[in-house]
Coordinates of C-alpha atoms in Angstrom, one line a residue:
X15 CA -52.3 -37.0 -49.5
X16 CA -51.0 -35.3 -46.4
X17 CA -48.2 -37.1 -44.7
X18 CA -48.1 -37.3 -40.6
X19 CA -44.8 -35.7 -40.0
X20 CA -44.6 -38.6 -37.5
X21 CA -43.5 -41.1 -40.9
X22 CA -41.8 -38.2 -42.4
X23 CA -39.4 -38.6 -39.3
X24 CA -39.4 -42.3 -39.3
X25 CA -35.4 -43.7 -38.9
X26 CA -34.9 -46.7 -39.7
X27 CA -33.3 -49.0 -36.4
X28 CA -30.7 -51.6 -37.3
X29 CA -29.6 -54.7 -35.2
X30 CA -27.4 -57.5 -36.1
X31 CA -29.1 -60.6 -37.3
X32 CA -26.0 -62.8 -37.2
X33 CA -22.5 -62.3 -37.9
X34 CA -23.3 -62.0 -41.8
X35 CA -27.0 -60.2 -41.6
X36 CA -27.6 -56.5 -40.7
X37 CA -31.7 -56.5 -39.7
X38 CA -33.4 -53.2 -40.2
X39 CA -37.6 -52.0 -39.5
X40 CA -39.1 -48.5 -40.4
X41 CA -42.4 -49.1 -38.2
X42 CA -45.5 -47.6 -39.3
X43 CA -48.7 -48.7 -37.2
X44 CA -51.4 -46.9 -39.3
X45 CA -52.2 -50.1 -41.0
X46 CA -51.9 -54.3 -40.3
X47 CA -49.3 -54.6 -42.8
X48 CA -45.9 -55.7 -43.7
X49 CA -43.5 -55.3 -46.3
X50 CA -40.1 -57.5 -46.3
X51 CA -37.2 -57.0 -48.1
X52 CA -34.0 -59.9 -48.1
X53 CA -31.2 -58.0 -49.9
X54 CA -28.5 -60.2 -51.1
X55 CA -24.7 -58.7 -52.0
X56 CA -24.3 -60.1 -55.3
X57 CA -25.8 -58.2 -58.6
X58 CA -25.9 -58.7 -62.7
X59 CA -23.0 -56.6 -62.6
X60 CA -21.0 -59.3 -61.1
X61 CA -19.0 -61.5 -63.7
X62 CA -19.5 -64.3 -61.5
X63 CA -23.0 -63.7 -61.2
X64 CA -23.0 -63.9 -65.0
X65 CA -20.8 -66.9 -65.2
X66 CA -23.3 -68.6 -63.1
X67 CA -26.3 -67.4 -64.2
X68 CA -26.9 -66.3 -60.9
X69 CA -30.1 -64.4 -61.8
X70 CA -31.7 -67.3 -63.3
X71 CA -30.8 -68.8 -60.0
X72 CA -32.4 -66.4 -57.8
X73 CA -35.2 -65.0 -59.7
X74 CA -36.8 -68.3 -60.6
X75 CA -36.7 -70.0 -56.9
X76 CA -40.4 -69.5 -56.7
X77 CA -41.1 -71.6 -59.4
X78 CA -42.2 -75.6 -59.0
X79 CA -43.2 -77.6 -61.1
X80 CA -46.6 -78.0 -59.0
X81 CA -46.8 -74.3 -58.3
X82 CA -46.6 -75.0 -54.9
X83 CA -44.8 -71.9 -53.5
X84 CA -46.9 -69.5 -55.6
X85 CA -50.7 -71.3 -55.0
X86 CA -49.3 -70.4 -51.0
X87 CA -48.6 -66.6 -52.1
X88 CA -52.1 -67.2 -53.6
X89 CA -53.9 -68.3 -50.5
X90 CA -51.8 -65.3 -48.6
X91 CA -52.6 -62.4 -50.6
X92 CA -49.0 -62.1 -50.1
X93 CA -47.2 -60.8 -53.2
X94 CA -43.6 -62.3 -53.9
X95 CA -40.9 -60.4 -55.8
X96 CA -37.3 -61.8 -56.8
X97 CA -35.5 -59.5 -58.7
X98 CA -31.6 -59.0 -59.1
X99 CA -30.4 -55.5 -60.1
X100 CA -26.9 -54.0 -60.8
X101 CA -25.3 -54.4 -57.3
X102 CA -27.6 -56.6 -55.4
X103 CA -30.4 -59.2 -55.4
X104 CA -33.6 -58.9 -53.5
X105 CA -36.6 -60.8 -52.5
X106 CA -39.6 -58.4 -51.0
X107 CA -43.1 -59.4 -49.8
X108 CA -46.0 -57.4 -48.2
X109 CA -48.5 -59.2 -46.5
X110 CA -50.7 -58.8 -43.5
X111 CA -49.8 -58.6 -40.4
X112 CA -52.0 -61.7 -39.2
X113 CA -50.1 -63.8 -42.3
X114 CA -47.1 -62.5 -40.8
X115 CA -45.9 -66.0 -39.9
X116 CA -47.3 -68.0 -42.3
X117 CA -45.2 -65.4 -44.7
X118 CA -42.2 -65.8 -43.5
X119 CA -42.4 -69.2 -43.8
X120 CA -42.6 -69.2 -47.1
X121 CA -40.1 -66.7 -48.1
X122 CA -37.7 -69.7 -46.2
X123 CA -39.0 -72.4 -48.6
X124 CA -38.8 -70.8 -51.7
X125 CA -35.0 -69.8 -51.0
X126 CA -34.7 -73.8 -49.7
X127 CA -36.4 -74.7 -53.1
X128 CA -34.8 -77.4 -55.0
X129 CA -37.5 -78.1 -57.5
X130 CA -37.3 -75.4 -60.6
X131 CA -39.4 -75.9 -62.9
X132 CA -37.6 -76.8 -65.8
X133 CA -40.6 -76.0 -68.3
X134 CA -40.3 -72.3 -67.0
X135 CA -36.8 -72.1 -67.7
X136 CA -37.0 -73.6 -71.0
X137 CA -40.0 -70.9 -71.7
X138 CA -37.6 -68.2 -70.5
X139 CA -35.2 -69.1 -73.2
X140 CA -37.6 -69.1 -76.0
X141 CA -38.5 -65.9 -74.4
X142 CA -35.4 -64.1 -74.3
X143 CA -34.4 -64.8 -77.9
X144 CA -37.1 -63.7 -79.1
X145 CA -37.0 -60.2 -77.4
X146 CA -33.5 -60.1 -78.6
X147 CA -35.2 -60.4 -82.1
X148 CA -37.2 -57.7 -81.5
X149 CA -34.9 -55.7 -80.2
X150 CA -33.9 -54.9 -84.0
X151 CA -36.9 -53.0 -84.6
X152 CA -36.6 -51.4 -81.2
X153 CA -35.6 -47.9 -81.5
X154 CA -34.7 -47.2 -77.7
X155 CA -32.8 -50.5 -77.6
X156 CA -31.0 -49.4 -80.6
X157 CA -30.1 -45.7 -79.1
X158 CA -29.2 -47.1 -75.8
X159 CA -27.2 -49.8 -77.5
X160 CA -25.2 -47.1 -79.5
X161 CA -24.7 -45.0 -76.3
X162 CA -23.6 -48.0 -74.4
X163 CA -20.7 -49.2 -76.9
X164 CA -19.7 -45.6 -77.2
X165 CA -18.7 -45.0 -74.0
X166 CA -18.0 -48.1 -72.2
X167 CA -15.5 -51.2 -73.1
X168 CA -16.9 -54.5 -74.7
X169 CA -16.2 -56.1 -71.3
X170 CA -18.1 -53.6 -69.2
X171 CA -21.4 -54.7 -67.3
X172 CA -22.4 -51.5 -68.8
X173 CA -22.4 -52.5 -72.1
X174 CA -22.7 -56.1 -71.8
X175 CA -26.7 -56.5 -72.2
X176 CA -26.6 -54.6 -75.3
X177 CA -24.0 -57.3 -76.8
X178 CA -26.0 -60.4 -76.4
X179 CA -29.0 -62.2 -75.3
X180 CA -28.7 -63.5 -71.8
X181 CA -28.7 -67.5 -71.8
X182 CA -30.4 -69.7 -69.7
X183 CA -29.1 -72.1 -67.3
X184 CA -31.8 -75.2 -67.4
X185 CA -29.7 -77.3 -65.0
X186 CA -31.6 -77.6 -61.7
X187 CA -28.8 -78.9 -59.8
X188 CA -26.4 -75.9 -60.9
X189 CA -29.1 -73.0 -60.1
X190 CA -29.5 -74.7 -56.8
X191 CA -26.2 -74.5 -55.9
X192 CA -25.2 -71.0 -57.3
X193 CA -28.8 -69.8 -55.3
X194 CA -26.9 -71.3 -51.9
X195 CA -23.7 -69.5 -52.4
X196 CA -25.6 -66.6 -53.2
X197 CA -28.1 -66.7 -50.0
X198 CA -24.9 -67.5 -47.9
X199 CA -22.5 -64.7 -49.0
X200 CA -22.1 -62.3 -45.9
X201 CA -23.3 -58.5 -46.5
X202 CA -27.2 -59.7 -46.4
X203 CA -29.8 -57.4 -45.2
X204 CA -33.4 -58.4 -43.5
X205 CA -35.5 -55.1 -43.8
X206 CA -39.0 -54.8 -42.4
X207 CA -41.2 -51.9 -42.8
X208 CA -44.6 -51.4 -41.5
X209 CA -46.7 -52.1 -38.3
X210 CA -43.7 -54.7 -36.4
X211 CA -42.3 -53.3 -33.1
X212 CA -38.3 -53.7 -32.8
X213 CA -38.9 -57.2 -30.8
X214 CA -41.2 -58.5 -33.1
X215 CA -38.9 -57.8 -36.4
X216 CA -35.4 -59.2 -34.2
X217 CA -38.4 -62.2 -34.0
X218 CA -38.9 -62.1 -37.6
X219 CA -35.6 -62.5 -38.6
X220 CA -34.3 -65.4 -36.4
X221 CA -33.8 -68.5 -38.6
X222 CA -35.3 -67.0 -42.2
X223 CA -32.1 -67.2 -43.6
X224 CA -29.0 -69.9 -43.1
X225 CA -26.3 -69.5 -41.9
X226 CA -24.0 -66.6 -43.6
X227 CA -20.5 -68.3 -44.7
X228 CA -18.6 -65.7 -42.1
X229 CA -15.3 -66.7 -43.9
X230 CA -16.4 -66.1 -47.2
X231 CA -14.6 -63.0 -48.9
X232 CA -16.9 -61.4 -51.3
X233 CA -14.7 -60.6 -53.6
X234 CA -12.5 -63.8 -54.2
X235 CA -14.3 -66.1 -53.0
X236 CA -16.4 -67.3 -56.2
X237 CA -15.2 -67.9 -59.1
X238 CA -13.9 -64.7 -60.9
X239 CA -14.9 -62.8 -58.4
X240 CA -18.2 -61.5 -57.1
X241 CA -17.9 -57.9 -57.4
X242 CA -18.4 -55.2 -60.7
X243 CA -15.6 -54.8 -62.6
X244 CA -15.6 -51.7 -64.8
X245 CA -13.6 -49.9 -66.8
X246 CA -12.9 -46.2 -67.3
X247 CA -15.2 -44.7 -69.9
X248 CA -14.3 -43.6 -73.3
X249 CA -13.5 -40.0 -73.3
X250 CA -14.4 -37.1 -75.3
X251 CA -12.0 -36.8 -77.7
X252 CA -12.1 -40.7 -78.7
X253 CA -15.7 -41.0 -79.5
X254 CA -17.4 -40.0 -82.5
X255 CA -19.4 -36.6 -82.5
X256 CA -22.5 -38.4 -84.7
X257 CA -23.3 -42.0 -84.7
X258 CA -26.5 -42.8 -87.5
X259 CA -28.4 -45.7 -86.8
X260 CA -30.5 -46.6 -89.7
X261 CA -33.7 -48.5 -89.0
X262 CA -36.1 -50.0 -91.8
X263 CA -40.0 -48.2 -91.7
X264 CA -39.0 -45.5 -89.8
X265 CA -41.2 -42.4 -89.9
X266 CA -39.8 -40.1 -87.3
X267 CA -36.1 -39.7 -86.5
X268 CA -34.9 -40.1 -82.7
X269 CA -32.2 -37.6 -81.4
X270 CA -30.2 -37.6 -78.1
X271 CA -27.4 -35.6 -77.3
X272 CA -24.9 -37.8 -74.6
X273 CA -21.9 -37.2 -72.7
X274 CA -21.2 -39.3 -69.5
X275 CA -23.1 -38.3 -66.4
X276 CA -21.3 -37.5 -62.7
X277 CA -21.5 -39.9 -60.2
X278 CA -23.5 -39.8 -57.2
X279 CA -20.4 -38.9 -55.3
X280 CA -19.2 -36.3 -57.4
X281 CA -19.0 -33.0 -55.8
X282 CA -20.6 -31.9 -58.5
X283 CA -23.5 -33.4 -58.3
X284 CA -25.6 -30.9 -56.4
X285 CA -25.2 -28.6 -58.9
X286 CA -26.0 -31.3 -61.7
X287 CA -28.9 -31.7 -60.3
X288 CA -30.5 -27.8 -60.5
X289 CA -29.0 -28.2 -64.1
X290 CA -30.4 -31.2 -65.3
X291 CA -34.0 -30.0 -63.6
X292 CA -34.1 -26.5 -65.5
X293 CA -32.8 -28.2 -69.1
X294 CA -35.3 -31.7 -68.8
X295 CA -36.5 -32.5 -65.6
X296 CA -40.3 -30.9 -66.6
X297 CA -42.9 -29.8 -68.5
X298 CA -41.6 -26.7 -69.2
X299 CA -38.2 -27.4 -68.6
X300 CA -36.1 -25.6 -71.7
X301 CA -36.4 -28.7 -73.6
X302 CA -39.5 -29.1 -73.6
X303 CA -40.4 -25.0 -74.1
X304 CA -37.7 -24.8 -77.4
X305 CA -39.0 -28.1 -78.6
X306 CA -42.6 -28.6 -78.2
X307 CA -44.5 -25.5 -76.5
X308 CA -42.9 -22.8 -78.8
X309 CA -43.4 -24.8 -82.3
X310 CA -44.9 -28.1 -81.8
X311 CA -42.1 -29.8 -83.3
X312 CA -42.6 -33.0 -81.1
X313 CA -44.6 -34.4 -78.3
X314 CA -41.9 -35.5 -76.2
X315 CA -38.2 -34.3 -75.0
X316 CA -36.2 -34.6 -72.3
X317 CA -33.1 -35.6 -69.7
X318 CA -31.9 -39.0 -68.9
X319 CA -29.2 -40.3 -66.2
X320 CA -28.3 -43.7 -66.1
X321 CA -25.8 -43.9 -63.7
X322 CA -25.3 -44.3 -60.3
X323 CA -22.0 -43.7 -58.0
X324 CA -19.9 -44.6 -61.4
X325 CA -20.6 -42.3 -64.8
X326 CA -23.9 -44.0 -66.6
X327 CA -24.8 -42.1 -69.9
X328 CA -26.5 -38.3 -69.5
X329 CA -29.0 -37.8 -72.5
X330 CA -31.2 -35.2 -73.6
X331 CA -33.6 -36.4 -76.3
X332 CA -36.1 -36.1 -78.8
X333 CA -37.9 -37.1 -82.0
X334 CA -39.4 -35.8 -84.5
X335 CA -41.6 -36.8 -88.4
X336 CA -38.8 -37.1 -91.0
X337 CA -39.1 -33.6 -92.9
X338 CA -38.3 -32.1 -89.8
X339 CA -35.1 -33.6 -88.8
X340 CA -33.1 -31.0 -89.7
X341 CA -35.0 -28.1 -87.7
X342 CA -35.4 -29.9 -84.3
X343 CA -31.6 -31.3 -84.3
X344 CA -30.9 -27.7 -84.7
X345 CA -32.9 -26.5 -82.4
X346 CA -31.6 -29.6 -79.8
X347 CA -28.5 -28.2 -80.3
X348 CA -29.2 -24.5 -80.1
X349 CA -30.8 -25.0 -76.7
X350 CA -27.6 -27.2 -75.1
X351 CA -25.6 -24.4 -76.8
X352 CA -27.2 -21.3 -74.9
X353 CA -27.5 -23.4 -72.4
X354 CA -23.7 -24.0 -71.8
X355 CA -23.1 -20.1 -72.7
X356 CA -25.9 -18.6 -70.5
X357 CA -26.9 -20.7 -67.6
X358 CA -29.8 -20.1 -65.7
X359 CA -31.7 -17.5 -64.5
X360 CA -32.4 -16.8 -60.5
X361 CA -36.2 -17.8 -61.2
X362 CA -35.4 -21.0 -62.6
X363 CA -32.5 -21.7 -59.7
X364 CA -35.5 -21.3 -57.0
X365 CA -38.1 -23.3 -58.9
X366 CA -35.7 -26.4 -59.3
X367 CA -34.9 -25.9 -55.6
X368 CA -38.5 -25.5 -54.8
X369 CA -39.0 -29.0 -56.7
X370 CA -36.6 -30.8 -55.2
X371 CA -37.3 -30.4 -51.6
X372 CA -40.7 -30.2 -51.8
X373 CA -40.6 -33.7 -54.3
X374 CA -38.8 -35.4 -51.3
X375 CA -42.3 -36.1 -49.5
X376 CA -43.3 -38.3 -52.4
X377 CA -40.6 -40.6 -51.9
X378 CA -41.7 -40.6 -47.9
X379 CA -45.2 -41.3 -48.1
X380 CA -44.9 -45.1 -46.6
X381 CA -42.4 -46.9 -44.5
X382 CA -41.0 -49.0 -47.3
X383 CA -40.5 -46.0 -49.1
X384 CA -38.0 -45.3 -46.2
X385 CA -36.4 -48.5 -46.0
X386 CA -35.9 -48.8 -49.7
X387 CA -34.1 -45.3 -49.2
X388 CA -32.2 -46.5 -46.9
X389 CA -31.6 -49.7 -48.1
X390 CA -30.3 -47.9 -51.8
X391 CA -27.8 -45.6 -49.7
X392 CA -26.3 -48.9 -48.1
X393 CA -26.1 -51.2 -51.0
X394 CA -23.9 -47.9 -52.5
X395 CA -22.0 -47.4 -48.6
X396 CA -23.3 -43.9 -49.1
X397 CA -24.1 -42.5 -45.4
X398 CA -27.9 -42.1 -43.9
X399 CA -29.5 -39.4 -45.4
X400 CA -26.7 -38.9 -48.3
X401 CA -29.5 -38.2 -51.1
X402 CA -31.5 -35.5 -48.9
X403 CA -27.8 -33.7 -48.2
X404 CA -27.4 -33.6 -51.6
X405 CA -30.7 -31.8 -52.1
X406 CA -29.5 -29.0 -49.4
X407 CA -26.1 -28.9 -50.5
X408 CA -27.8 -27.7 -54.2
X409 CA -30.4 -25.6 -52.0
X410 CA -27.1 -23.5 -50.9
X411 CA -25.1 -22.8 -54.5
X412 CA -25.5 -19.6 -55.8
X413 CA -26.6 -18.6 -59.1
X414 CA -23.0 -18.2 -60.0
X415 CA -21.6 -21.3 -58.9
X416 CA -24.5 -23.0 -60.6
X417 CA -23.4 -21.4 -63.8
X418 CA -20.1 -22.2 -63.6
X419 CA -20.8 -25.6 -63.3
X420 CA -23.3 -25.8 -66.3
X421 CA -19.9 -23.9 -68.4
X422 CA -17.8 -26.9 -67.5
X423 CA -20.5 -29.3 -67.9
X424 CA -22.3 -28.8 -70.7
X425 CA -19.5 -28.0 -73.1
X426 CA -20.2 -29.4 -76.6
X427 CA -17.2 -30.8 -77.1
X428 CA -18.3 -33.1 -74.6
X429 CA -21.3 -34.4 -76.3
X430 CA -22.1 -36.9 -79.1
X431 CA -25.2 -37.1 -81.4
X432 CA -26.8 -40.2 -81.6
X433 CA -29.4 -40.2 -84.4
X434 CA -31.5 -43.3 -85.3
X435 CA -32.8 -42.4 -89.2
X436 CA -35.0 -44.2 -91.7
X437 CA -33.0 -46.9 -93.3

């Protein structure tokens, strides 16, 4: 698909809604529709939000116990998602432009809906402990679960969803009423992407939300507080090097190497992510070369970050049938080992800076692509543009520098082994 450098270009242009709600449009008149996005300031990182079950709140809002709301989505074409992730909550539509009104009037009722249905929520429970059950059997629940309560406190968000299943809040009246505080907390963002003009999205956003409590301090206003509240991961030296996870009916064993990953703000970063391209990032990434090209040892390997402007867990992975165990974790470890002592070569510095600028179009290939961009850099206050400048930042390290990083970096020491083996 060739993009018009027209869209590649496209800023987004913000206005102020109301004292409490920043509006924002990326136009793109190619074709008659819209997408919305309502972002709200309050995520499942939040140990209010949890107190509250907030995300119960939000995410089921949609639901009636006629079907109401969705039987209109129906009639639209429009498709309705309410989703709350670490930092934020967000409801996002795309419609056509023609159903533009009708839209937007029922994105306002289903965040004025009082009616939940209480068979859904009681579903969702059922649900949910169930998946918890199978979670036992689940091998990268069990891995992730193992990486989580090495490196972060019992208390951290980070942690937290590998502790427990979440509950769910069945009372009506208190989802109701944790959803308005929610919807009302200042910080909000109306984005619209697609074929508006600047008058018609100010238009747009008049009256689809209430009021924003101006007075409201985000932070201690709600009970225990609305934002994340982490902790300082566990360091080096007081985790374990090997953690076994025996599973029942195994037939392969799983393998991943962790240490905690740089945030996005980190200095470092640029040159993490030329690293972390060259050792995972593709198909013949070292990884993948040592592992499966060269002997066949497995069909899959790889890199993983899950973190985001605070450490997540870095992981490079594998698996493997039982007999050979022994070879691939020694291979996995002989590749991060000559990794750390060799570096990279100049070829593979200019492919992994040939990928990552020239992967950027991908992730501009539609306005809401663009506002979602931008819309991720502001929910972190990271500036306009922040993840492209990191991009050209790691376009201007030289080989050298890039090697020193991956010596400080990828230091064994710094790693743990996290091995899930037939029981």
């Amino acid at each position: 698909m060739v993009v018009p450098a027209l869209l590649l270009a496209a800023a987004a242009l913000t206005w102020p809604v109301d004292a409490g709600t920043q509006g924002v449009l990326v136009e793109d008149h190619r074709a008659p529709l819209v997408d919305i996005t309502i972002e709200f300031p309050v995520g499942r990182w939040s140990p209010w939000a949890r107190a509250q079950d907030a995300r119960d709140a939000f995410e089921f809002q949609d639901g009636d116990p006629d079907r109401a709301l969705r039987k209109r989505a129906d009639a639209l074409a429009a498709t309705i998602d309410l989703g709350m992730g670490r930092r934020s909550a967000s409801l996002s539509i795309r419609c056509l432009k023609d159903d533009l009104d009708a839209t937007l009037a029922l994105a306002k009722d289903v965040l004025a809906n009082t009616r939940y249905d209480e068979h859904e929520l009681k579903r969702a429970l059922r649900e949910r402990k169930i998946l918890w059950k199978g979670n036992e059997t689940d091998v990268g629940f069990r891995t992730d679960q193992a990486a989580a309560r090495l490196f972060f406190a019992p208390d951290d968000p980070r942690r937290l969803p590998y502790e427990k299943p979440e509950r769910v809040e069945t009372d009506v009246a208190k989802l109701v009423a944790t959803r308005d505080l929610m919807i009302r907390l200042p910080g909000r963002i109306v984005g619209f992407a697609g074929d508006l003009s600047l008058d018609e999205a100010k238009r747009a956003a008049e009256g689809l939300l209430p009021d924003a409590d101006a007075d409201a301090d985000a932070d201690a206003d709600a009970p225990d507080g609305i934002l994340p509240r982490l902790f300082p991961v566990t360091p080096a030296g007081s985790r374990p090097r090997t953690v076994d996870i025996p599973m029942r009916k195994l037939t392969q064993v799983y393998l991943e190497i962790d240490r905690d990953s740089p945030p996005w703000t980190d200095p470092r970063r640029p040159a993490f992510l030329v690293a972390d391209h060259v050792l995972g990032g593709h198909f013949y990434s070292r990884l993948y070369v040592a592992l499966r090209h060269e002997a066949g040892d497995t069909y899959g390997a790889g890199t993983n970050d899950s973190g985001d402007i605070v450490p997540g867990v870095y992981t490079a992975s594998t698996f493997t049938r039982v007999d050979n165990a022994e070879k691939i974790e020694a291979k996995l470890r002989g590749v991060m080992t000559v990794f750390h002592e060799k570096g990279i070569t100049e070829e593979e510095r200019v492919g992994a800076i040939s990928y990552l600028r020239g992967n950027r179009v991908f992730d501009r290939q539609s306005a809401d692509q663009i506002l979602r961009r931008f819309l991720l850099e502001r929910r972190y206050d990271l500036p306009p543009g922040f993840f492209d400048g990191q991009i050209e930042r790691a376009s201007t390290l030289s080989l050298d520098e890039l090697n020193a990083f991956i010596r400080e970096f990828y230091d064994p020491a710094q790693f743990s082994m996290i091995r899930a083996v037939p029981k």
